[in-house]
PDB file of C-alpha atoms in Angstrom:
ATOM      1  CA  MET A 201      -3.063  24.390 -40.014  1.00 53.00           C
ATOM      2  CA  SER A 202      -6.317  22.541 -40.967  1.00 57.00           C
ATOM      3  CA  ASP A 203      -8.121  20.368 -38.655  1.00 61.00           C
ATOM      4  CA  ASN A 204      -9.989  18.609 -41.596  1.00 70.00           C
ATOM      5  CA  ASN A 205      -7.440  16.184 -41.723  1.00 72.00           C
ATOM      6  CA  ALA A 206      -7.886  14.683 -38.323  1.00 60.00           C
ATOM      7  CA  PRO A 207      -8.970  11.246 -38.276  1.00 72.00           C
ATOM      8  CA  ALA A 208     -12.373  10.336 -36.734  1.00 77.00           C
ATOM      9  CA  MET A 209     -12.319   8.806 -33.369  1.00 78.00           C
ATOM     10  CA  ASP A 210     -12.571   5.263 -33.085  1.00 81.00           C
ATOM     11  CA  TYR A 211     -15.314   4.723 -30.554  1.00 84.00           C
ATOM     12  CA  ASP A 212     -15.239   0.776 -30.634  1.00 87.00           C
ATOM     13  CA  ALA A 213     -11.683   0.705 -29.713  1.00 87.00           C
ATOM     14  CA  HIS A 214     -12.537   3.526 -26.985  1.00 88.00           C
ATOM     15  CA  GLU A 215     -15.135   1.505 -25.528  1.00 91.00           C
ATOM     16  CA  ARG A 216     -13.163  -1.805 -25.572  1.00 91.00           C
ATOM     17  CA  THR A 217     -10.168   0.302 -23.700  1.00 92.00           C
ATOM     18  CA  TYR A 218     -12.666   1.949 -21.068  1.00 94.00           C
ATOM     19  CA  GLU A 219     -14.310  -1.698 -20.339  1.00 93.00           C
ATOM     20  CA  GLY A 220     -10.645  -3.119 -20.012  1.00 92.00           C
ATOM     21  CA  PHE A 221      -9.808  -0.409 -17.580  1.00 95.00           C
ATOM     22  CA  ILE A 222     -12.788  -0.788 -15.600  1.00 95.00           C
ATOM     23  CA  ASN A 223     -12.225  -4.700 -15.481  1.00 94.00           C
ATOM     24  CA  PHE A 224      -8.510  -4.305 -14.338  1.00 95.00           C
ATOM     25  CA  SER A 225      -9.409  -1.769 -11.693  1.00 96.00           C
ATOM     26  CA  LYS A 226     -12.198  -3.968 -10.109  1.00 96.00           C
ATOM     27  CA  VAL A 227      -9.687  -6.952 -10.302  1.00 96.00           C
ATOM     28  CA  GLY A 228      -6.923  -4.846  -8.775  1.00 96.00           C
ATOM     29  CA  THR A 229      -8.869  -3.540  -6.070  1.00 97.00           C
ATOM     30  CA  VAL A 230     -10.073  -6.845  -4.816  1.00 97.00           C
ATOM     31  CA  ALA A 231      -6.584  -8.286  -5.189  1.00 97.00           C
ATOM     32  CA  VAL A 232      -4.956  -5.356  -3.002  1.00 97.00           C
ATOM     33  CA  LEU A 233      -7.430  -6.083  -0.303  1.00 97.00           C
ATOM     34  CA  ASN A 234      -6.484  -9.699  -0.497  1.00 97.00           C
ATOM     35  CA  VAL A 235      -3.056  -8.905  -0.127  1.00 97.00           C
ATOM     36  CA  VAL A 236      -3.741  -6.941   2.882  1.00 97.00           C
ATOM     37  CA  LEU A 237      -5.318 -10.121   4.552  1.00 96.00           C
ATOM     38  CA  CYS A 238      -2.357 -11.906   3.621  1.00 96.00           C
ATOM     39  CA  LEU A 239      -0.237  -9.348   5.335  1.00 97.00           C
ATOM     40  CA  ILE A 240      -2.576  -9.642   8.417  1.00 96.00           C
ATOM     41  CA  LEU A 241      -1.829 -13.406   8.213  1.00 95.00           C
ATOM     42  CA  PHE A 242       1.824 -12.984   8.049  1.00 96.00           C
ATOM     43  CA  ALA A 243       1.893 -10.315  10.999  1.00 96.00           C
ATOM     44  CA  PHE A 244      -0.406 -11.775  13.385  1.00 95.00           C
ATOM     45  CA  GLY A 245      -0.777 -15.516  13.111  1.00 89.00           C
ATOM     46  CA  GLY A 246       1.476 -18.466  13.684  1.00 92.00           C
ATOM     47  CA  THR A 247       3.109 -20.781  11.716  1.00 95.00           C
ATOM     48  CA  ALA A 248      -0.395 -22.277  10.101  1.00 95.00           C
ATOM     49  CA  ALA A 249      -1.173 -18.691   9.268  1.00 95.00           C
ATOM     50  CA  THR A 250       1.810 -18.074   7.474  1.00 96.00           C
ATOM     51  CA  VAL A 251       1.386 -21.003   5.380  1.00 96.00           C
ATOM     52  CA  PHE A 252      -2.227 -20.436   4.537  1.00 96.00           C
ATOM     53  CA  GLY A 253      -1.022 -16.664   3.959  1.00 96.00           C
ATOM     54  CA  TRP A 254       1.503 -17.600   1.272  1.00 97.00           C
ATOM     55  CA  LEU A 255      -1.058 -20.133  -0.268  1.00 97.00           C
ATOM     56  CA  MET A 256      -3.740 -17.397  -0.475  1.00 97.00           C
ATOM     57  CA  LEU A 257      -1.198 -15.026  -1.896  1.00 97.00           C
ATOM     58  CA  ILE A 258      -0.446 -17.519  -4.761  1.00 98.00           C
ATOM     59  CA  ALA A 259      -4.208 -18.015  -5.272  1.00 98.00           C
ATOM     60  CA  THR A 260      -4.664 -14.328  -5.504  1.00 97.00           C
ATOM     61  CA  ILE A 261      -2.320 -14.047  -8.351  1.00 97.00           C
ATOM     62  CA  VAL A 262      -3.846 -17.046 -10.148  1.00 97.00           C
ATOM     63  CA  ALA A 263      -7.224 -15.910  -9.429  1.00 97.00           C
ATOM     64  CA  SER A 264      -6.235 -12.298 -10.711  1.00 96.00           C
ATOM     65  CA  ALA A 265      -4.725 -13.556 -14.004  1.00 96.00           C
ATOM     66  CA  ILE A 266      -8.062 -15.745 -14.649  1.00 96.00           C
ATOM     67  CA  GLY A 267     -10.149 -12.722 -13.721  1.00 95.00           C
ATOM     68  CA  LEU A 268      -8.408 -10.410 -16.123  1.00 94.00           C
ATOM     69  CA  ALA A 269      -9.237 -12.979 -19.149  1.00 94.00           C
ATOM     70  CA  LEU A 270     -12.733 -13.240 -17.952  1.00 93.00           C
ATOM     71  CA  GLY A 271     -13.688  -9.874 -18.931  1.00 88.00           C
ATOM     72  CA  ALA A 272     -16.753  -8.003 -17.233  1.00 89.00           C
ATOM     73  CA  THR A 273     -17.221 -10.654 -14.610  1.00 92.00           C
ATOM     74  CA  GLY A 274     -13.332 -11.056 -13.853  1.00 93.00           C
ATOM     75  CA  TRP A 275     -14.010  -9.696 -10.150  1.00 94.00           C
ATOM     76  CA  ILE A 276     -15.515 -12.850  -9.266  1.00 95.00           C
ATOM     77  CA  PRO A 277     -12.676 -15.268  -9.002  1.00 96.00           C
ATOM     78  CA  PRO A 278     -10.597 -12.699  -6.991  1.00 96.00           C
ATOM     79  CA  ALA A 279     -13.618 -12.236  -4.669  1.00 97.00           C
ATOM     80  CA  ALA A 280     -13.963 -15.827  -4.065  1.00 97.00           C
ATOM     81  CA  VAL A 281     -10.259 -16.098  -2.901  1.00 97.00           C
ATOM     82  CA  PHE A 282     -10.843 -12.917  -0.919  1.00 97.00           C
ATOM     83  CA  LEU A 283     -13.707 -14.358   1.028  1.00 97.00           C
ATOM     84  CA  ALA A 284     -11.854 -17.866   1.747  1.00 97.00           C
ATOM     85  CA  THR A 285      -8.761 -15.767   3.029  1.00 97.00           C
ATOM     86  CA  GLY A 286     -11.155 -13.513   5.185  1.00 97.00           C
ATOM     87  CA  VAL A 287     -12.594 -16.684   6.630  1.00 97.00           C
ATOM     88  CA  LEU A 288      -8.845 -18.073   7.239  1.00 96.00           C
ATOM     89  CA  THR A 289      -7.819 -14.801   8.823  1.00 95.00           C
ATOM     90  CA  ILE A 290     -10.726 -14.873  11.186  1.00 96.00           C
ATOM     91  CA  LEU A 291     -10.074 -18.290  12.358  1.00 95.00           C
ATOM     92  CA  LEU A 292      -6.240 -18.241  12.560  1.00 94.00           C
ATOM     93  CA  VAL A 293      -5.807 -14.662  13.844  1.00 89.00           C
TER      94      VAL A 293
END
């Protein structure tokens, strides 16, 4: 077998894939941390904490979708929701 017929690596596609993976990792990490905060609201809060937990869980899903569409700065919308959920967790639990 000859290796001379192997196609050259497409570095542009590789870079796009790598950037997408890094962006997904950032957004996913912040989203998972926010889900943990929502679980704390569900487990240790009262009725108000449960309602806010559901609202913040929905906000996490929306912010994560927006973050994945933004690209390199996509971690910012889920991080804003994470901060808001953190404040609510401190106040309600």
